[in-house]
Amino acid sequence: MNLYPVRSIYMAEMARTRRTLLQSIVSPVISTSLYFVVFGAAIGSRISEINGVSYGAFIVPGLIMLMLLTQSVSNASFGIFFPKFSGSIYEILSAPISYLEVVVGYVGAAASKSILLGLIILGTSSFFVPLEIAHPFWMLTFLVLTAVTFSLLGFIIGIWADGFDKLQIVPLLIITPLTFLGGSFYSIDMLPPFWQSVTLANPVVYLVSGFRWSFYGVSDVSLWASVGMITLFLAASLATIGWIFRTGYRLKP
Amino acid sequence: MHDPIISIQGLNKTYEGGFQALKHVDLSIQRGEIFALLGPNGAGKTTLISLVCGLVNPTNGRITVDGFDNVKQYRQARERIGLVPQELTNEAFETVWNTVSFSRGLFGKPPNPAHIEKVLTSLALWDKRDNRLITLSGGMKRRVLIAKALSHEPRILFLDEPTAGVDVALRRDMWEVVRRLRDDGVTIILTTHYIEEAEEMADRIGVINGGEVVLVEEKTALMKKLGSKQLTLELHTPLSALPARLQVDTLTLSDDGRSLVYTYDGHQEEQGRGVSALLSVLNEEEILVKDVHTRQSSLEDIFVDLVKERS
Ligand SMILES: Nc1ncnc2c1ncn2[C@@H]1O[C@H](COP(=O)(O)OP(=O)(O)OP(=O)(O)O)[C@@H](O)[C@H]1O
Ligand SMILES: [Mg+2]
């Protein structure tokens, strides 16, 4: 692997973040803070503790996950969609680089942004609720793996999308509902038994559960189910990207 | 004619949907030459360039760049190539300096501000280095694309209609840049619709039409064909046959006997066998001429004829 191309792509993408700092970092932080005010402070005070954790603290991992998933997908999809849209992708495709280098550059940058964002939200939330992190190593592992995996997914969406509408549709119609229904704001124990089993088909449940476990040591599903699910996601995304570059799908006529 | 820097063999491209844009193209580009690819809109010029640069998947055929297969050994093949695309495509909010430096890194080269400065200066972009691309004019944007392609010191440069939308003065400057590159040993392949550009610049000229390469020739050989002129003499009274003295292969009588066509170039005039000699013979033979006109064929004529012939 040649590091100059990877670094060039990575730095250019990070520079784009700096140019759009408000949109990339500030606005997700503001919207997360609103969640804390509404769910944590206003409504949360009426809700009893869940598994011994106050409701405000309980939703922190879910909220971070929500932001992590949506921001990873939108950052990465926009990052590759834009050059495709403007035509400047010709340069990437004609460069003497492997697809792995392209992916590491783009996805690395998108994931870095999401991780940074996740940490900022974590910091912000500590102003609202008392936080404890039982397993910091696992917390970081989940943070990084989720950011990378969903940035890969975003990358795929960015290549697949042939218009701005499609770029929006997947995050809006799939990621957000799955996250909201994935136990970001509740424990799946709180659902009726039928919906509990339906929910288990939602992959985001495993991510939120594992991430929450790293904070409070309680989870809806076992840690290894969570680790397994995210690994599966990662592998599927990588395989899809490999296929895209081998066939030139939506990149090369 | 040995050791071509680019060798294209049996290249076919059928786009999704079944349109065949290239039909069995064989072409060799010589090391260090300027090769002009001419052809009407939709001929397949951009497709051909895109295939060499790896932007389009070939249907079949083989391309080697400096001996490296452009699919199997794409790294070695591509690092030798700089591409200036036909369409203006830019990251609008980047500065000139950043976008050109980005290109160098992308092609795997360590940073070299001195080289970037040299490239920007040669393209008269140095003053604009801190401007965002969106603030540049169309001609400047095109020069930025050239700077990007030159940022990584390619041995081969593809220029897809480099002077489209560029004013005359700037076009001259650009030709100058291209010549200097050639002097440095860079092989240049350019497409253009301006015949005079090919005449001015190229060592060899290829004509492509309907996906087929219909002609590849040294420019000087083409110019020889171009150098000829035709003098047509409309006769007062039709001739049934040419007098014996006028039976030379440079002179032909039209079928209706009403006009004589004399094909000549500058040399015959010097040797005293030229237009004035012809006229005095006509005078002696008492052939009266009603009207005369001359015609000089240009590359454009050859080009148009070729294209018409095939379609
Ligand atoms: N992605 C594509 N899918 C389908 N057909 C295509 C595609 N790209 C080009 N073509 C077709 O292939 C043919 C050759 O196109 P190409 O762009 O190579 O022409 P060109 O010689 O560069 O023309 P111009 O002088 O207008 O730039 C055209 O008929 C065009 O419509
Ligand atoms: Mg073209």
XYZ file of C-alpha atoms and ligand atoms in Angstrom:
596
model
C 0.000 0.000 0.000
C 1.264 3.447 -0.973
C 0.589 5.914 1.826
C 0.694 9.154 -0.177
C -2.590 8.559 -2.001
C -4.316 7.417 1.180
C -3.087 10.463 3.028
C -4.119 12.774 0.192
C -7.671 11.462 0.147
C -7.912 11.432 3.923
C -6.609 14.978 4.325
C -8.798 16.329 1.525
C -11.870 14.790 3.159
C -10.921 16.142 6.577
C -10.398 19.561 5.001
C -13.932 19.344 3.665
C -15.138 18.763 7.229
C -13.327 21.852 8.409
C -14.980 23.862 5.660
C -18.389 22.569 6.663
C -17.688 22.452 10.364
C -21.078 23.766 11.352
C -22.931 21.093 9.430
C -20.552 18.246 10.236
C -19.988 18.662 13.947
C -22.016 21.434 15.469
C -25.465 20.515 14.255
C -25.394 16.875 15.453
C -24.156 18.089 18.836
C -27.014 20.555 19.081
C -29.628 18.007 18.093
C -28.255 15.477 20.600
C -28.382 18.084 23.328
C -32.036 18.641 22.466
C -32.672 14.920 22.925
C -31.141 15.154 26.388
C -33.226 18.123 27.322
C -36.455 16.538 26.078
C -35.979 12.855 26.894
C -33.418 13.037 29.642
C -34.537 15.989 31.699
C -38.194 16.642 30.858
C -39.613 13.170 30.231
C -36.874 11.137 31.884
C -37.646 12.534 35.329
C -41.066 10.830 35.106
C -39.603 7.494 34.036
C -38.290 5.070 36.602
C -34.797 3.648 36.438
C -34.097 0.910 33.884
C -31.942 -1.928 35.234
C -30.740 0.409 37.942
C -29.727 3.156 35.518
C -31.483 6.527 35.431
C -33.365 7.086 32.205
C -31.257 10.076 31.206
C -28.051 8.055 31.555
C -29.695 5.019 29.957
C -30.284 6.779 26.639
C -26.716 8.134 26.297
C -25.297 5.063 24.515
C -28.408 4.850 22.315
C -28.127 8.490 21.350
C -24.452 8.175 20.533
C -25.268 5.124 18.417
C -28.032 7.007 16.637
C -25.638 9.817 15.743
C -22.837 7.416 14.917
C -24.952 5.458 12.459
C -26.626 8.381 10.734
C -23.501 10.544 10.576
C -21.240 7.731 9.391
C -23.620 6.883 6.597
C -24.207 10.463 5.537
C -20.546 11.537 5.763
C -19.206 8.608 3.822
C -21.968 8.573 1.236
C -21.583 12.263 0.535
C -17.799 11.984 0.436
C -17.831 9.605 -2.529
C -21.077 10.768 -4.104
C -19.859 14.313 -4.577
C -16.857 13.550 -6.806
C -19.024 11.111 -8.715
C -21.627 13.815 -9.176
C -19.146 16.560 -10.139
C -17.140 14.244 -12.384
C -13.888 14.760 -10.512
C -13.887 11.064 -9.627
C -12.090 10.520 -12.955
C -8.933 11.365 -11.099
C -9.448 8.730 -8.410
C -10.266 6.101 -11.011
C -7.261 6.905 -13.185
C -4.809 7.035 -10.285
C -2.344 4.181 -9.713
C -4.073 3.083 -6.516
C -5.892 -0.011 -5.408
C -9.489 0.095 -4.283
C -8.319 -0.675 -0.790
C -6.407 2.593 -0.725
C -9.424 4.514 -1.982
C -11.618 2.931 0.681
C -9.133 3.474 3.498
C -8.886 7.148 2.529
C -12.584 7.900 2.216
C -13.956 5.553 4.849
C -11.117 6.349 7.228
C -11.963 10.044 7.032
C -15.700 9.494 7.444
C -15.163 7.141 10.369
C -12.723 9.554 12.029
C -15.348 12.279 11.887
C -18.000 10.017 13.404
C -15.687 8.835 16.167
C -14.769 12.410 16.977
C -18.449 13.276 16.964
C -19.286 10.345 19.239
C -16.657 11.468 21.731
C -17.911 15.053 21.601
C -21.471 13.884 22.264
C -20.201 11.744 25.106
C -18.523 14.809 26.566
C -21.653 16.912 26.053
C -23.868 14.339 27.726
C -21.682 14.298 30.834
C -22.971 17.824 31.455
C -26.547 16.533 31.569
C -26.343 13.175 33.296
C -23.954 11.304 35.572
C -21.991 8.918 33.369
C -20.053 5.791 34.152
C -18.174 3.676 31.687
C -17.732 0.153 33.010
C -15.692 -1.193 30.092
C -13.850 1.676 28.378
C -11.948 -0.658 26.075
C -15.131 -2.254 24.788
C -16.772 1.132 24.564
C -14.025 2.347 22.212
C -14.056 -0.920 20.284
C -17.783 -0.633 19.615
C -17.431 3.044 18.772
C -14.691 2.436 16.238
C -16.163 -0.731 14.718
C -19.583 0.840 14.329
C -18.171 4.019 12.812
C -16.070 2.051 10.337
C -18.817 -0.388 9.423
C -21.446 2.240 8.816
C -19.013 4.455 6.962
C -18.443 1.490 4.663
C -22.194 1.210 4.246
C -22.357 4.930 3.494
C -19.606 4.527 0.921
C -21.658 1.828 -0.799
C -24.743 4.034 -0.752
C -22.748 6.945 -2.191
C -21.659 4.796 -5.111
C -25.095 3.324 -5.613
C -26.970 6.637 -5.461
C -27.448 8.390 -8.775
C -29.157 11.432 -7.337
C -29.347 13.461 -4.149
C -32.765 11.974 -3.372
C -31.380 8.457 -3.187
C -28.546 9.704 -1.046
C -31.093 10.812 1.543
C -33.480 7.930 1.270
C -31.485 5.138 2.883
C -30.561 7.063 6.036
C -34.082 8.410 6.299
C -36.092 5.296 5.514
C -33.828 2.593 6.905
C -31.139 3.740 9.309
C -33.200 6.152 11.393
C -36.220 3.841 11.897
C -34.002 0.855 12.652
C -32.129 2.897 15.241
C -35.248 4.301 16.856
C -36.751 0.815 16.965
C -33.414 -0.685 17.968
C -33.680 0.151 21.633
C -31.939 3.513 21.620
C -34.525 4.938 23.960
C -35.816 1.824 25.713
C -34.791 -1.627 26.800
C -36.361 -4.291 24.646
C -37.544 -5.967 27.863
C -40.102 -3.184 27.969
C -41.764 -4.480 24.795
C -44.545 -7.125 24.654
C -43.081 -10.624 24.026
C -44.129 -10.727 20.354
C -42.396 -7.445 19.526
C -39.384 -8.545 21.493
C -38.760 -11.401 19.088
C -39.475 -9.212 16.051
C -36.982 -6.658 17.333
C -34.272 -9.294 17.485
C -34.260 -9.250 13.682
C -33.157 -5.630 13.803
C -29.358 -5.576 13.595
C -29.129 -2.217 15.344
C -30.453 -3.830 18.541
C -27.201 -5.750 18.839
C -25.088 -2.641 18.366
C -26.996 -0.562 20.892
C -27.108 -3.407 23.373
C -23.383 -4.085 23.186
C -22.544 -0.412 23.386
C -24.800 0.091 26.392
C -23.259 -2.920 28.069
C -19.846 -1.246 27.794
C -21.269 1.638 29.815
C -23.469 0.021 32.447
C -22.700 -3.683 32.283
C -26.319 -4.516 31.393
C -27.459 -5.638 27.969
C -30.489 -6.903 26.049
C -28.554 -9.549 24.149
C -25.290 -11.236 24.914
C -22.020 -9.398 24.284
C -20.895 -12.039 21.798
C -24.084 -11.734 19.798
C -23.318 -8.018 19.529
C -19.706 -8.598 18.525
C -20.809 -11.265 16.045
C -23.390 -9.005 14.468
C -21.044 -6.106 13.921
C -18.382 -8.409 12.501
C -20.959 -9.821 10.110
C -21.915 -6.309 9.016
C -18.305 -5.389 8.508
C -17.610 -8.470 6.435
C -20.719 -7.944 4.289
C -19.818 -4.305 3.636
C -16.241 -5.173 2.721
C -17.397 -7.936 0.385
C -19.829 -5.568 -1.329
C -17.152 -2.923 -1.810
C -14.764 -5.517 -3.193
C -17.416 -6.517 -5.700
C -18.125 -2.886 -6.650
C -14.513 -2.212 -7.502
C -13.983 -5.496 -9.292
C -16.947 -4.937 -11.586
C -16.804 -1.150 -11.730
C -20.465 -1.027 -10.686
C -21.745 2.542 -11.147
C -18.151 3.712 -11.389
C -16.951 2.536 -14.781
C -19.182 2.179 -17.823
C 8.668 2.232 -35.486
C 9.685 -0.089 -32.670
C 9.065 0.094 -28.952
C 5.811 2.068 -28.861
C 5.011 3.661 -25.491
C 1.350 2.762 -25.846
C 0.206 -0.234 -27.763
C -3.473 -0.952 -28.298
C -4.443 -4.265 -29.822
C -7.860 -5.411 -30.952
C -9.691 -3.069 -28.628
C -13.483 -3.276 -28.614
C -15.900 -1.387 -26.461
C -19.601 -2.049 -26.351
C -21.419 0.108 -23.825
C -24.185 -1.242 -21.679
C -27.247 -1.077 -23.875
C -25.356 -2.525 -26.816
C -23.818 0.531 -28.449
C -20.447 -0.334 -29.950
C -18.281 2.734 -29.440
C -14.991 1.194 -30.575
C -14.540 -1.441 -33.238
C -11.349 -3.432 -33.195
C -8.927 -0.587 -32.693
C -5.212 -1.202 -33.211
C -2.985 1.733 -32.508
C 0.588 2.375 -31.445
C 1.810 5.622 -29.971
C 5.517 6.292 -30.351
C 7.709 7.381 -27.504
C 8.054 11.153 -27.374
C 5.671 12.036 -30.174
C 2.702 14.362 -30.266
C -0.201 12.386 -31.626
C -3.388 14.157 -32.637
C -6.608 12.201 -32.651
C -9.209 13.768 -34.888
C -12.796 12.783 -35.389
C -16.345 14.131 -35.369
C -18.535 14.239 -32.268
C -19.284 10.766 -31.001
C -16.438 9.162 -32.956
C -15.031 7.458 -29.885
C -12.061 9.671 -29.011
C -12.954 10.086 -25.360
C -13.885 6.420 -25.100
C -10.470 5.427 -26.423
C -8.664 7.681 -23.956
C -10.854 6.501 -21.087
C -10.014 2.899 -21.860
C -6.288 3.569 -21.768
C -6.602 5.467 -18.485
C -8.782 2.833 -16.843
C -11.978 4.880 -16.600
C -13.945 2.500 -18.771
C -13.902 -1.287 -18.752
C -12.842 -2.747 -22.093
C -15.118 -5.310 -23.724
C -12.036 -7.012 -25.098
C -8.591 -6.223 -26.380
C -5.314 -5.372 -24.792
C -3.530 -2.157 -23.909
C 0.048 -1.858 -22.743
C 1.632 1.307 -21.427
C 5.407 1.360 -21.512
C 5.236 -2.423 -21.602
C 2.837 -2.740 -18.656
C -0.612 -4.247 -19.098
C -3.044 -1.510 -18.106
C -5.299 -3.945 -16.255
C -2.962 -6.437 -14.635
C -0.172 -3.962 -13.943
C -2.366 -0.926 -13.503
C -0.089 0.726 -10.963
C 2.926 0.896 -13.236
C 0.768 1.725 -16.248
C -1.236 4.491 -14.625
C 1.540 6.250 -12.756
C 3.029 7.127 -16.143
C -0.121 8.797 -17.383
C -1.557 12.251 -16.836
C -5.092 12.849 -18.039
C -6.815 16.119 -18.825
C -10.471 15.272 -19.328
C -12.757 16.903 -21.824
C -15.325 18.026 -19.278
C -14.476 20.685 -16.741
C -14.723 18.926 -13.417
C -13.562 20.516 -10.232
C -13.880 20.458 -6.515
C -15.360 23.930 -6.501
C -14.316 24.978 -3.008
C -10.707 23.860 -3.118
C -7.908 26.284 -3.836
C -5.758 25.868 -6.918
C -2.710 25.003 -4.850
C -4.516 22.373 -2.793
C -6.197 20.646 -5.662
C -2.970 20.397 -7.651
C -1.040 19.126 -4.619
C -3.824 16.625 -3.984
C -3.367 15.201 -7.469
C 0.335 14.686 -6.908
C -0.275 12.776 -3.687
C -3.043 10.761 -5.265
C -0.586 9.503 -7.840
C 1.719 8.319 -5.095
C 4.346 11.022 -5.273
C 5.873 12.693 -2.198
C 5.108 16.404 -1.850
C 7.264 18.678 -3.981
C 6.226 22.339 -3.725
C 8.969 23.399 -6.135
C 7.522 21.213 -8.871
C 3.973 22.407 -8.233
C 5.217 25.985 -8.397
C 6.932 25.280 -11.717
C 3.774 23.749 -13.175
C 1.545 26.574 -11.981
C 3.950 29.179 -13.287
C 4.201 27.550 -16.698
C 0.417 27.624 -16.976
C 0.170 31.219 -15.758
C -1.705 30.109 -12.652
C 0.804 31.109 -10.010
C -1.055 34.317 -9.150
C -4.226 32.324 -8.710
C -2.772 29.667 -6.430
C -4.807 30.694 -3.386
C -8.042 31.246 -5.291
C -10.882 28.832 -4.960
C -11.675 27.040 -8.190
C -15.197 28.388 -8.235
C -13.807 31.902 -8.684
C -11.855 31.033 -11.848
C -12.901 31.481 -15.453
C -13.497 28.490 -17.718
C -10.128 28.803 -19.435
C -8.369 28.993 -16.075
C -10.221 25.927 -14.832
C -9.041 24.030 -17.862
C -5.474 25.050 -17.097
C -5.952 23.852 -13.534
C -6.918 20.458 -14.942
C -3.714 20.485 -16.981
C -1.735 21.436 -13.881
C -3.321 18.541 -11.979
C -2.330 16.144 -14.735
C 1.241 17.468 -14.745
C 1.577 17.533 -10.969
C 2.860 13.977 -10.810
C 5.371 14.259 -13.632
C 3.737 11.865 -16.102
C 5.628 10.434 -19.071
C 2.457 10.384 -21.146
C -0.093 13.149 -21.265
C -3.613 12.811 -22.625
C -5.290 16.069 -23.533
C -8.938 15.595 -24.437
C -9.820 18.768 -26.316
C -7.485 20.942 -24.286
C -8.225 24.129 -26.164
C -12.015 23.944 -26.280
C -13.273 27.224 -24.864
C -9.813 28.746 -24.673
C -9.125 32.050 -26.425
C -6.612 32.364 -29.246
C -3.801 33.937 -27.237
C -4.114 31.342 -24.523
C -4.281 28.572 -27.090
C -0.881 29.691 -28.388
C 0.471 29.626 -24.832
C -0.909 26.176 -24.323
C 0.694 24.899 -27.499
C 3.927 26.347 -26.184
C 3.508 24.403 -22.942
C 2.838 21.233 -24.899
C 5.925 21.763 -27.040
C 8.075 22.275 -23.981
C 6.731 19.057 -22.506
C 7.555 17.228 -25.681
C 11.076 18.631 -25.507
C 11.284 17.108 -22.033
C 10.421 13.750 -23.572
C 6.755 13.570 -22.616
C 4.562 11.720 -25.084
C 1.405 13.663 -25.838
C -1.879 12.443 -27.217
C -4.419 15.142 -27.885
C -7.865 15.201 -29.370
C -9.146 18.252 -31.077
C -11.734 19.530 -33.476
C -9.423 22.268 -34.708
C -7.594 21.008 -37.746
C -5.087 23.831 -37.543
C -4.221 22.691 -34.066
C -3.316 19.242 -35.342
C -1.404 20.786 -38.246
C 0.465 23.079 -35.930
C 1.307 20.593 -33.207
C 1.223 16.991 -34.190
C 3.932 14.644 -35.397
C 1.334 12.108 -36.405
C -2.359 12.320 -36.978
C -4.985 9.658 -36.475
C -8.539 9.967 -37.663
C -11.272 8.060 -35.896
C -14.831 7.815 -37.095
C -17.728 5.643 -35.986
C -15.459 3.806 -33.563
C -12.896 2.857 -36.205
C -9.449 4.274 -36.731
C -9.635 5.143 -40.415
C -6.248 6.756 -40.897
C -2.949 7.099 -39.099
C -0.248 9.031 -40.869
C 2.803 11.190 -40.353
C 1.744 14.773 -40.524
C 4.417 15.574 -43.104
C 3.091 12.845 -45.396
C -0.372 14.251 -44.983
C 0.902 17.733 -45.613
C 2.416 16.582 -48.856
C -1.035 15.643 -49.994
C -2.163 18.957 -48.643
C 0.572 20.887 -50.370
C -0.935 20.171 -53.773
C -3.133 22.683 -55.499
C -5.600 22.367 -58.319
C -6.064 24.861 -61.105
C -9.298 24.463 -63.011
C -9.582 26.099 -66.439
C -13.062 26.495 -67.889
C -12.768 26.239 -71.659
C -14.544 28.417 -74.158
C -15.194 25.564 -76.573
C -15.266 21.951 -75.394
C -12.329 19.747 -76.358
C -12.825 16.189 -77.491
C -9.270 15.218 -76.585
C -6.113 16.766 -75.198
C -3.541 17.850 -77.780
C -0.444 15.648 -77.751
C 1.699 18.349 -76.130
C -0.624 18.520 -73.179
C -0.811 14.826 -72.453
C 0.910 14.792 -69.061
C -0.315 13.108 -65.905
C -0.720 16.402 -64.029
C -3.381 17.510 -66.475
C -6.827 15.958 -66.921
C -9.727 16.838 -69.158
C -13.199 16.600 -67.684
C -15.652 14.131 -69.232
C -17.684 16.818 -70.928
C -14.511 18.359 -72.318
C -15.353 21.749 -70.878
C -12.685 22.025 -68.246
C -9.038 21.205 -67.668
C -7.755 20.353 -64.203
C -4.103 20.959 -63.522
C -2.653 19.557 -60.278
C 0.625 21.070 -59.179
C 2.766 22.104 -56.288
C 5.460 24.753 -55.859
C 8.267 22.632 -57.333
C 6.948 22.533 -60.877
C 6.831 26.296 -60.986
C 10.513 26.512 -60.069
C 11.387 24.088 -62.825
C 9.595 26.167 -65.430
C 6.883 23.604 -65.951
C 4.314 25.445 -63.935
C 1.237 27.501 -64.529
C 2.848 30.016 -66.875
C 4.270 27.234 -69.065
C 0.837 25.666 -69.244
C -0.790 28.935 -70.175
C 1.662 29.627 -72.967
C 1.098 26.128 -74.407
C -2.639 26.720 -74.305
C -2.078 29.977 -76.088
C -0.017 28.330 -78.792
C -2.629 25.629 -79.240
C -5.256 28.378 -79.475
C -7.351 26.982 -76.681
C -9.413 29.808 -75.239
C -10.001 29.926 -71.527
C -13.249 31.355 -70.213
C -12.540 31.275 -66.499
C -10.001 29.977 -63.956
C -10.162 29.028 -60.317
C -7.754 27.381 -57.918
C -8.323 25.203 -54.935
C -6.020 24.095 -52.157
C -7.028 20.966 -50.295
C -6.586 21.142 -46.551
C -6.415 18.560 -43.834
C -10.012 19.448 -43.281
C -10.925 18.285 -46.799
C -9.140 15.008 -46.355
C -10.797 14.622 -43.030
C -14.279 15.401 -44.303
C -13.780 13.092 -47.296
C -12.665 10.275 -45.057
C -15.560 10.705 -42.725
C -18.043 10.898 -45.575
C -16.591 7.862 -47.267
C -17.213 5.747 -44.203
C -20.694 6.828 -43.320
N -21.278 5.771 -20.746
C -21.758 5.600 -21.977
N -22.804 4.778 -22.187
C -23.297 4.587 -23.426
N -22.815 5.165 -24.533
C -21.766 5.993 -24.394
C -21.184 6.255 -23.120
N -20.162 7.114 -23.284
C -20.109 7.379 -24.597
N -21.071 6.708 -25.272
C -21.292 6.736 -26.732
O -20.114 6.324 -27.378
C -19.880 7.108 -28.544
C -18.492 7.692 -28.499
O -18.447 8.666 -27.476
P -17.132 9.496 -27.165
O -17.407 10.321 -25.966
O -15.989 8.563 -27.107
O -17.024 10.428 -28.466
P -15.963 11.546 -28.796
O -15.267 11.117 -30.029
O -15.135 11.851 -27.625
O -16.920 12.763 -29.147
P -16.755 14.335 -28.834
O -15.957 14.910 -29.946
O -18.159 14.830 -28.892
O -16.137 14.483 -27.513
C -20.994 8.133 -28.598
O -21.961 7.685 -29.530
C -21.577 8.142 -27.222
O -22.946 8.393 -27.264
Mg -14.926 13.427 -26.389
